[in-house]
mmCIF file of C-alpha atoms in Angstrom:
data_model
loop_
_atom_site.group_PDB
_atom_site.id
_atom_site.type_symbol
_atom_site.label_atom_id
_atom_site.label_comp_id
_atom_site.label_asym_id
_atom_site.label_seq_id
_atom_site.Cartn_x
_atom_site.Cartn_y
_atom_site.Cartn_z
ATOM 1 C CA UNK A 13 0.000 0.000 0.000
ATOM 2 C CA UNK A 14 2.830 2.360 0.846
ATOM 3 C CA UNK A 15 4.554 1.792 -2.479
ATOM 4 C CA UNK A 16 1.443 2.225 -4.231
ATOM 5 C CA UNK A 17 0.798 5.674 -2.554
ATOM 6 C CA UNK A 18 4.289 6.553 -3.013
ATOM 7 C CA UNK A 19 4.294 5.483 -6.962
ATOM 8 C CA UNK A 20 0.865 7.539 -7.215
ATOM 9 C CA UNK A 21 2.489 10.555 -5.523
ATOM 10 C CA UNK A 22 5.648 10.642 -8.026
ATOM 11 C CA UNK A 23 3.453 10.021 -11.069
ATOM 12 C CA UNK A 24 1.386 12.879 -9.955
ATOM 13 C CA UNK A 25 4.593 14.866 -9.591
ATOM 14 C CA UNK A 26 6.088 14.088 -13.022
ATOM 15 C CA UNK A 27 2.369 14.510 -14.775
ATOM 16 C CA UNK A 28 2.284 18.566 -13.154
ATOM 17 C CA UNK A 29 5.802 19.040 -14.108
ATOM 18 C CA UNK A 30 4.687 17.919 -17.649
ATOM 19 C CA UNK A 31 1.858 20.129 -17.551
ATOM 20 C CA UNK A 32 3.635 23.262 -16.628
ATOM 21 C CA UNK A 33 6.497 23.036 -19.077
ATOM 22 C CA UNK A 34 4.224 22.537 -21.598
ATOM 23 C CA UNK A 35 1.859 25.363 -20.852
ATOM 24 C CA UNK A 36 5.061 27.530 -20.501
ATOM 25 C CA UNK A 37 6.163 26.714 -23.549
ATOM 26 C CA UNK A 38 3.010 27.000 -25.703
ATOM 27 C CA UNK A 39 3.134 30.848 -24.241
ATOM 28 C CA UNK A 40 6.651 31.015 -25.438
ATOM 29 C CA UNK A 41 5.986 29.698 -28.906
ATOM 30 C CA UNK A 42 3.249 32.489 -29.237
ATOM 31 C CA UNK A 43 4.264 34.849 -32.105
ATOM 32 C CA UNK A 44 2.036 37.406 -33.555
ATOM 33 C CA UNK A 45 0.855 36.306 -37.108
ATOM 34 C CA UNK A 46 0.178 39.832 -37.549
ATOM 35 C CA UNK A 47 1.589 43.562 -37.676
ATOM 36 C CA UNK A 48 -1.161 45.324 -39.105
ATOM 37 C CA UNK A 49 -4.752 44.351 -37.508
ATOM 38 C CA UNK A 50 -8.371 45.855 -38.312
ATOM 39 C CA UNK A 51 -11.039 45.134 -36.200
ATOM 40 C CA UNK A 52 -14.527 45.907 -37.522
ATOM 41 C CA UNK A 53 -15.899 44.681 -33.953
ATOM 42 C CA UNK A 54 -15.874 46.274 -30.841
ATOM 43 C CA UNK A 55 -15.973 42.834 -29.383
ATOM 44 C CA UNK A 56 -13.371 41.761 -30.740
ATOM 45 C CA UNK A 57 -11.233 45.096 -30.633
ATOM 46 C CA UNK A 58 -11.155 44.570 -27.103
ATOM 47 C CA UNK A 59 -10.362 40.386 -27.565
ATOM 48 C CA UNK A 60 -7.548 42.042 -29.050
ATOM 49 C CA UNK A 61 -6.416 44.790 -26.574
ATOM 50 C CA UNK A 62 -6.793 41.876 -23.856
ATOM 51 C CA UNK A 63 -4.731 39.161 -25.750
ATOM 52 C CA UNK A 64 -1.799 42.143 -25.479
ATOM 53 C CA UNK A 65 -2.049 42.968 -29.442
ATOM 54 C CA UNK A 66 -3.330 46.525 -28.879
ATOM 55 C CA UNK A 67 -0.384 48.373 -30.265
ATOM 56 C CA UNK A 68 -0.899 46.344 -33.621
ATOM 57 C CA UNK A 69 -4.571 47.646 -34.549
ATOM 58 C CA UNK A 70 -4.495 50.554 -36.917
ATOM 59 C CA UNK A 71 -8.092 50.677 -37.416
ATOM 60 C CA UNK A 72 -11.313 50.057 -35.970
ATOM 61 C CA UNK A 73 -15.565 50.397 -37.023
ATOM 62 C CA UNK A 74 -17.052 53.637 -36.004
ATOM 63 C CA UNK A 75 -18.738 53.956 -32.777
ATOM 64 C CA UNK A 76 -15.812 51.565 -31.482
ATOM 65 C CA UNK A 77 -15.741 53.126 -27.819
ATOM 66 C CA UNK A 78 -12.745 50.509 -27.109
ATOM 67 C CA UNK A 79 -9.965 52.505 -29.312
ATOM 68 C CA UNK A 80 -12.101 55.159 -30.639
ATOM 69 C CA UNK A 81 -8.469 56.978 -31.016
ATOM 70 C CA UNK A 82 -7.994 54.924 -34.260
ATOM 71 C CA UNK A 83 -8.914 55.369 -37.525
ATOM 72 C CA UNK A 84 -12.116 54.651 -38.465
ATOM 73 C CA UNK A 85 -11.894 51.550 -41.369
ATOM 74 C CA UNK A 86 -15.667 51.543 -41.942
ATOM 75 C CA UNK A 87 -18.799 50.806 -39.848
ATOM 76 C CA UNK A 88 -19.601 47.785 -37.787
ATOM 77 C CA UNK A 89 -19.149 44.736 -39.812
ATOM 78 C CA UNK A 90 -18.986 46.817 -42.779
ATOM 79 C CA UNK A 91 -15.455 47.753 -44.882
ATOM 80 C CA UNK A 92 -14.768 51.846 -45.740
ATOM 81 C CA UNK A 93 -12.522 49.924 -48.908
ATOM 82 C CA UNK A 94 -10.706 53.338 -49.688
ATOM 83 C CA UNK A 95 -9.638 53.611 -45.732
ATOM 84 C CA UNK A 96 -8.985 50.092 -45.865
ATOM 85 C CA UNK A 97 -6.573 50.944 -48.502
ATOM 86 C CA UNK A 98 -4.853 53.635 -47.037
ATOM 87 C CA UNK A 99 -4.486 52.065 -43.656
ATOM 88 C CA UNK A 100 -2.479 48.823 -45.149
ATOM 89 C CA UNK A 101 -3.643 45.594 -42.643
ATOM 90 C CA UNK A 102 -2.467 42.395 -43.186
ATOM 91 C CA UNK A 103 -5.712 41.070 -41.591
ATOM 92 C CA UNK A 104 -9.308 42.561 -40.776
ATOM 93 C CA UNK A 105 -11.731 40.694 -38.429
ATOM 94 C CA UNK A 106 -15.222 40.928 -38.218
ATOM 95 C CA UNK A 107 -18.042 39.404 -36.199
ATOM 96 C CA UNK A 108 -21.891 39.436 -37.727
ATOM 97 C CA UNK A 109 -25.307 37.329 -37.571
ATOM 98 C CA UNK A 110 -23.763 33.713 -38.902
ATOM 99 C CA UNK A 111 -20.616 34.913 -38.690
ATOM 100 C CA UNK A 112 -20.020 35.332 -42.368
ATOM 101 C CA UNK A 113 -17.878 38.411 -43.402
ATOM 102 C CA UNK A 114 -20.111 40.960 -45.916
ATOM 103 C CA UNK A 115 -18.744 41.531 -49.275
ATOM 104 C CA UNK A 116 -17.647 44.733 -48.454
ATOM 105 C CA UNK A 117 -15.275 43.351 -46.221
ATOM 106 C CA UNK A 118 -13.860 40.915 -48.664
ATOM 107 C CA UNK A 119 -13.802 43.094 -51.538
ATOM 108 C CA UNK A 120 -11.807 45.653 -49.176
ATOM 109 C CA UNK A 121 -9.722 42.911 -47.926
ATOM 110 C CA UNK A 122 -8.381 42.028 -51.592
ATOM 111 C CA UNK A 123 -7.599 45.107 -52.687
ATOM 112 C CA UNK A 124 -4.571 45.002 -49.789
ATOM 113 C CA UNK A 125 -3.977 41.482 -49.630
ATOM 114 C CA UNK A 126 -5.198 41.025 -45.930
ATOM 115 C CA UNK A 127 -6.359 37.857 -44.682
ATOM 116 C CA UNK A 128 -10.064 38.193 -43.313
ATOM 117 C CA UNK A 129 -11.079 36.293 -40.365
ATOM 118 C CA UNK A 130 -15.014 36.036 -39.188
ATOM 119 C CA UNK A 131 -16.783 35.210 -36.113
ATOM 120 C CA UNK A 132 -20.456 35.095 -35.189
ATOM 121 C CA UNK A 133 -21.477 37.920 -32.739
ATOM 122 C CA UNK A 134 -21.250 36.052 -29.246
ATOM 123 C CA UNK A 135 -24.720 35.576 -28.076
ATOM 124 C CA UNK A 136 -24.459 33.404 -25.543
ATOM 125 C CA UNK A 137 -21.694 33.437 -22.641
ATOM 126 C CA UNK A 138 -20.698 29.682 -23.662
ATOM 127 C CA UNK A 139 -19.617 31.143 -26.722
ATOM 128 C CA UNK A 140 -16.858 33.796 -25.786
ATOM 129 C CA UNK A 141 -15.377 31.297 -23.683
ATOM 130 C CA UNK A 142 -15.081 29.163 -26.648
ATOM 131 C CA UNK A 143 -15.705 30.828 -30.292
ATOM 132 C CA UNK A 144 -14.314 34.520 -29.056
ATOM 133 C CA UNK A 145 -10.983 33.674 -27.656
ATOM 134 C CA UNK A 146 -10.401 29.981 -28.126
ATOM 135 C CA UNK A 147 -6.458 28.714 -28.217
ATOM 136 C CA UNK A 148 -7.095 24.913 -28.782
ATOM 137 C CA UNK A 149 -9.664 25.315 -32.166
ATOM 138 C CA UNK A 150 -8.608 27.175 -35.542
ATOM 139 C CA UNK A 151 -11.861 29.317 -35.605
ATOM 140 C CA UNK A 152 -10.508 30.896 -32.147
ATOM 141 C CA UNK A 153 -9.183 34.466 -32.405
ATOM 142 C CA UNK A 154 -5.897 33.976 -30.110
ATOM 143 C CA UNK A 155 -5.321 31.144 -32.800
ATOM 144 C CA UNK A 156 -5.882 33.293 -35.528
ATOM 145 C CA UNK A 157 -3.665 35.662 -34.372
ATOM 146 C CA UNK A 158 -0.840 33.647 -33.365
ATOM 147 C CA UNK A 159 -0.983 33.764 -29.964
ATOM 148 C CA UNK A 160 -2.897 30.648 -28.352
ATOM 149 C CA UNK A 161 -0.854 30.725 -24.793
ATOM 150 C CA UNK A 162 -1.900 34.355 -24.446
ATOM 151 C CA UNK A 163 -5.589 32.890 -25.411
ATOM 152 C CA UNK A 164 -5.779 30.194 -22.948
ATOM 153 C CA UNK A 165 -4.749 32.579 -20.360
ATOM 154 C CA UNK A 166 -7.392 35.345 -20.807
ATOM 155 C CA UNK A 167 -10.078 32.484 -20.769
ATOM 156 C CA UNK A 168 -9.058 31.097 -17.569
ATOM 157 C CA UNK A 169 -8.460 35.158 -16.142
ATOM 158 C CA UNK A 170 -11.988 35.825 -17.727
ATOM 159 C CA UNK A 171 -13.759 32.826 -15.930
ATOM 160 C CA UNK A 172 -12.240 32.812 -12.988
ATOM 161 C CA UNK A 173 -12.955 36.797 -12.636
ATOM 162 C CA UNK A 174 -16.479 35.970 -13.020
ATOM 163 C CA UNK A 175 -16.252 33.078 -10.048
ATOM 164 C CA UNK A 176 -14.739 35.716 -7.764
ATOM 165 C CA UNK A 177 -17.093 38.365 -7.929
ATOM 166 C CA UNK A 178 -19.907 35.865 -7.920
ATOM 167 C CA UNK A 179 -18.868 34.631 -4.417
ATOM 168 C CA UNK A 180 -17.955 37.389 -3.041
ATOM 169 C CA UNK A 181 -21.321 39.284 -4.055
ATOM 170 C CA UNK A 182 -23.290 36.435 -3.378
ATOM 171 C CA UNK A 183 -24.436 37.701 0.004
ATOM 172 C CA UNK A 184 -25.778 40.326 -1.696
ATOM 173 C CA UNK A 185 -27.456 39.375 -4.599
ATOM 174 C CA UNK A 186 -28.580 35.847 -3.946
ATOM 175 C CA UNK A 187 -32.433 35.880 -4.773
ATOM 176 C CA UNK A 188 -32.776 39.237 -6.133
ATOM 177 C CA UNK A 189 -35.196 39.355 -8.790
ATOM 178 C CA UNK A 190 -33.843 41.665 -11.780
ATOM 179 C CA UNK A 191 -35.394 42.596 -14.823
ATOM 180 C CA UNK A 192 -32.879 43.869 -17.857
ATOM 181 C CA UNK A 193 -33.896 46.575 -19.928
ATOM 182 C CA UNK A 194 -32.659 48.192 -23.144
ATOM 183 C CA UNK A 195 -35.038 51.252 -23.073
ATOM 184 C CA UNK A 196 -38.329 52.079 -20.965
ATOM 185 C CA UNK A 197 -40.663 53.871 -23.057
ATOM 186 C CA UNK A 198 -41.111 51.046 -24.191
ATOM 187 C CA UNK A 199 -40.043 48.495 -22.301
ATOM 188 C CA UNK A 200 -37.338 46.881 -24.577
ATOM 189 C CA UNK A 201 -36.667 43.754 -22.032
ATOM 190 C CA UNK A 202 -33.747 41.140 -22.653
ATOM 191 C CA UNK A 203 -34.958 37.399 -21.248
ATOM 192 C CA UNK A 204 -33.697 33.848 -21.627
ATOM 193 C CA UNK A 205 -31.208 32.824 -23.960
ATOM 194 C CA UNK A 206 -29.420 36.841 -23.841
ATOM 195 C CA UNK A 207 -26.271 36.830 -22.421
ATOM 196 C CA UNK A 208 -26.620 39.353 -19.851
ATOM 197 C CA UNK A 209 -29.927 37.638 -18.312
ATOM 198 C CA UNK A 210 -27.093 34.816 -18.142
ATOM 199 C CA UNK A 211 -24.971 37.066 -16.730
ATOM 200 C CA UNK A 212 -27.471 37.996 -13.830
ATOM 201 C CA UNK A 213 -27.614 33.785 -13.169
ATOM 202 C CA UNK A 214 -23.942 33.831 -12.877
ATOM 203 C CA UNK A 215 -24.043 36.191 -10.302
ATOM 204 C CA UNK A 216 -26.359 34.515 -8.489
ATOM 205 C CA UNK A 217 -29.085 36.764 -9.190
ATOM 206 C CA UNK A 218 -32.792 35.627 -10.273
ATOM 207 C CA UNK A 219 -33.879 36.745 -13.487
ATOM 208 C CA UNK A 220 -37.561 38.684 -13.176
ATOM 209 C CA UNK A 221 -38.127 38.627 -17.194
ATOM 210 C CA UNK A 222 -41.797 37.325 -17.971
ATOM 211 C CA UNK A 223 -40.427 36.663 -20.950
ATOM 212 C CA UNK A 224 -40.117 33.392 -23.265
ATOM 213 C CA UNK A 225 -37.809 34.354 -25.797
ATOM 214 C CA UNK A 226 -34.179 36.648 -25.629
ATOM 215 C CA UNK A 227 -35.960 40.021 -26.124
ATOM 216 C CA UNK A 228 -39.475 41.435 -26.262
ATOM 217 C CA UNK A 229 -41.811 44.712 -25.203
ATOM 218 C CA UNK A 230 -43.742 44.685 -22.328
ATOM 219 C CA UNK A 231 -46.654 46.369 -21.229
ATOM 220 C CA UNK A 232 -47.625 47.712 -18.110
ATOM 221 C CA UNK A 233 -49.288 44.559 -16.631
ATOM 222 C CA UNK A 234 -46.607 42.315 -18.039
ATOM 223 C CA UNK A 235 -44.241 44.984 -15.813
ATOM 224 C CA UNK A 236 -46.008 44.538 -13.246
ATOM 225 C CA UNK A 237 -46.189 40.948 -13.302
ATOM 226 C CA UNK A 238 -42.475 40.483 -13.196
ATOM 227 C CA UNK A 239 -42.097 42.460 -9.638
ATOM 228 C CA UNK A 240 -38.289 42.867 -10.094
ATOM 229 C CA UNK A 241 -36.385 44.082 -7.063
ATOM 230 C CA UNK A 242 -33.865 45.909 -9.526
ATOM 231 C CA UNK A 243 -34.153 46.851 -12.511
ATOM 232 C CA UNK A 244 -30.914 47.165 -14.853
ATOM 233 C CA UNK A 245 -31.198 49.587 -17.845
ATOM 234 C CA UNK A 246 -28.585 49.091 -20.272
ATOM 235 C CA UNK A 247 -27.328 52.128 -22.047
ATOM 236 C CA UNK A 248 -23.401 52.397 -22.664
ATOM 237 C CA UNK A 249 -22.067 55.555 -22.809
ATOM 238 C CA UNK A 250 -25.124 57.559 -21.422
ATOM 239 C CA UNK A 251 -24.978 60.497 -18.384
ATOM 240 C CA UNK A 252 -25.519 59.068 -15.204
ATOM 241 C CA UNK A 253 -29.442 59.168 -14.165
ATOM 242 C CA UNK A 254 -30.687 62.608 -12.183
ATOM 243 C CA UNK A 255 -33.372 60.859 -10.766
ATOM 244 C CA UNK A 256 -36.754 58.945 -10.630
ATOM 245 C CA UNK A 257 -38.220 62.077 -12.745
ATOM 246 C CA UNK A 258 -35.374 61.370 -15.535
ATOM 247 C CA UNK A 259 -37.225 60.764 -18.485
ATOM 248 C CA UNK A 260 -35.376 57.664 -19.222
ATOM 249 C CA UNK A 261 -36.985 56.009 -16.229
ATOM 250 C CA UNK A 262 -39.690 58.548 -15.260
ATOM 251 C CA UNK A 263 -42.511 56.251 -17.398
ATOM 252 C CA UNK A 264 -41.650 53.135 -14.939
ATOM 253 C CA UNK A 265 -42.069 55.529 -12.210
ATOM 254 C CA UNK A 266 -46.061 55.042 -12.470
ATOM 255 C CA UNK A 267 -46.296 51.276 -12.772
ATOM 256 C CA UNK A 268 -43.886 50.404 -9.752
ATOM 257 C CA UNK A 269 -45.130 53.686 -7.564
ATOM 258 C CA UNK A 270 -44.676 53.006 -3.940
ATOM 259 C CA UNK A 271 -42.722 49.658 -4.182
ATOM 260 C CA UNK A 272 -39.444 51.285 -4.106
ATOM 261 C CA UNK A 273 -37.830 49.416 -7.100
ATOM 262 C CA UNK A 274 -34.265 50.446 -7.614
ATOM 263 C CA UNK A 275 -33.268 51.404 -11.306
ATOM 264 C CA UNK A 276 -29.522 51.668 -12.279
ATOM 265 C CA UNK A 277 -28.090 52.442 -15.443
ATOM 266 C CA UNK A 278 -25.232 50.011 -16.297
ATOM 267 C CA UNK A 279 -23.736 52.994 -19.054
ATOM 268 C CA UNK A 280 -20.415 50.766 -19.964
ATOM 269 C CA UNK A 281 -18.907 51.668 -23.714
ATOM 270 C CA UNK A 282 -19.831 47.626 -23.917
ATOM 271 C CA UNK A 283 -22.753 47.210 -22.130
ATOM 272 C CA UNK A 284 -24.808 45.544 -25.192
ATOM 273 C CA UNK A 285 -22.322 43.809 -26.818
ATOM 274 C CA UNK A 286 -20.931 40.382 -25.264
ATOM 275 C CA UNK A 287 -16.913 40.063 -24.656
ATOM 276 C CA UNK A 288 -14.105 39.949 -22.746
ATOM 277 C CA UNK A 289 -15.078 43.290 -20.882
ATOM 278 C CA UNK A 290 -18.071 41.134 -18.820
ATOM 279 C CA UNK A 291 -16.363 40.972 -15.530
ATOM 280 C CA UNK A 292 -16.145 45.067 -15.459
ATOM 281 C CA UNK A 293 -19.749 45.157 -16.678
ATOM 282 C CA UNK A 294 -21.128 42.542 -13.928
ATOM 283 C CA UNK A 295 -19.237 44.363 -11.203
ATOM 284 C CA UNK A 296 -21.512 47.032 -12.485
ATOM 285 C CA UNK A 297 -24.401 45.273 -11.897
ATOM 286 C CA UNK A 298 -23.197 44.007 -8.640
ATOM 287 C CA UNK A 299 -23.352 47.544 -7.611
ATOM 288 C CA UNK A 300 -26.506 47.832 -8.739
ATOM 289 C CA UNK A 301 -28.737 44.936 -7.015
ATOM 290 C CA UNK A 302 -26.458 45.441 -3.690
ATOM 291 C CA UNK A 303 -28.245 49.253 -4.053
ATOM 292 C CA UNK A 304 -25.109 51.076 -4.351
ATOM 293 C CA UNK A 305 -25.954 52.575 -7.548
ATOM 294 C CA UNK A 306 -29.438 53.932 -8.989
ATOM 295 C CA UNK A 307 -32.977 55.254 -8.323
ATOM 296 C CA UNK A 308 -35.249 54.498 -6.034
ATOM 297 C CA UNK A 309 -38.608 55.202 -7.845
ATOM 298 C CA UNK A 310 -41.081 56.956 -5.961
ATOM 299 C CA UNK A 311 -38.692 58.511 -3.312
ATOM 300 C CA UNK A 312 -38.709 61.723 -2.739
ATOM 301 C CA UNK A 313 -34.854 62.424 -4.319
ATOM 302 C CA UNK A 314 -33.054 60.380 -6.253
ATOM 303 C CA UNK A 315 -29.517 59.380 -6.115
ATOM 304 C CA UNK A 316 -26.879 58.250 -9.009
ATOM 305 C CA UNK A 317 -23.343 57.938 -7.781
#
């Protein structure tokens, strides 16, 4: 029995050492395939930026709030072919329903020679931590760009960000009800199968959408019906709310009056658009359902920090 334990123990040894040169050197063999990058995604301009290949994009879609100090190389998913041109990559990515790059893209892509590499727009949380940044399958971006050790670590940083805040906010959130929106007037809500309502779950969080599908309206009954104890409205890059008279939250004020639901405005540049930025936008939202951030409809003033 002793030799058997003390076999296990030095096979165990050897099979860690294995497992640590090898992941050391898979970093070291990472070498950028590329000099000149496009992004036409804000998703995955910020993939990018976190795989530590900012200083190699040149150009980026407009509205890119990620490197919006870049040249603008057309709009999202979409090819400007003449600033293409003048910009010179050697590669352009692009993310889009089916995950098929437009024809402006390609036809922009030839006239420089650049390699084009498409991914479908991450819908689901499953798939950034396998389509978006991937180092062990060719569609992965990391191995598209040459750098699969740097890929395999922002995964693992990614997820286990996620884990962290999850149990150390889960005190505060556990059994909140929260209801996403995208606007109130009307009430654009996000249910299952959106990322963000996933998001929520992660956290440890309760979902309040009434809905079946990933997004839909609701009415003022259907509202009322899902009797959230936060709501989240998600709105990158707007001013912080003023109060429960702001008129982006003033026409929820009547159908929750005098139940004191908190509404917070989760305003980050990539609030709507799935990536590797999640763990800054759920800390967001942990602020939110602990009530450390919002409106309180119905009270007298209301507060924003």
């Amino acid at each position: 029995m002793i030799v058997r334990r003390l076999t296990r123990a030095l096979w165990a040894g050897w099979l860690a050492c294995v497992v640590v040169v090898a992941v050391h050197a898979d970093e070291a063999s990472d070498a950028p395939a590329y000099e000149r990058i496009v992004s036409l995604s804000p998703v995955l301009t910020q993939v990018v930026v976190d795989l530590g290949l900012g200083d190699r994009l040149v150009g980026v879609a407009e509205y890119d709030n990620v490197r919006p100090d870049l040249p603008i190389a057309g709009s999202f998913g979409e090819a400007d072919a003449e600033r293409v041109l003048t910009l010179s990559p050697d590669v352009v990515l692009v993310t889009g329903l089916g995950g098929e790059p437009k024809a402006s893209v390609i036809a922009a892509a030839e006239r420089v020679d650049a390699e084009v590499f498409a991914w479908e727009l991450p819908m689901r949380l499953s798939m950034i931590e396998t389509t978006v940044f991937n180092d062990d399958e060719p569609a992965g971006v990391s191995q598209a760009l040459g750098v699969p050790g740097a890929g395999r670590a922002l995964r693992e940083s990614w997820s286990a960000e996620l884990d962290d805040l999850a149990t150390s906010a889960k005190d505060e959130v556990a059994g909140r009800r929260v209801l996403l929106l995208l606007d109130a007037n009307p009430a654009s809500a996000l249910g299952p199968g959106s990322p963000f309502v996933e998001l929520v779950e992660r956290l440890g969080a309760q979902s309040a959408s009434p809905l079946a599908t990933a997004w839909g309206v609701l009415d003022a009954e259907r509202l009322m019906l899902a009797e959230p104890d936060v709501v989240l409205l998600l709105r990158p890059g707007d001013a912080p709310l003023s109060g429960d008279a702001d008129g982006r939250v003033a026409p929820l004020a009547d159908v929750w009056a005098g139940r004191g639901v908190r509404v917070a405005l989760i305003d980050h540049p990539l609030g709507l658009l799935p990536s590797t930025a999640l763990p800054e936008v759920a800390e967001a939202m942990v602020e939110a359902i602990a009530g450390r951030r919002g409106v309180v409809l119905g009270a007298d003033e209301g507060t924003e920090p």
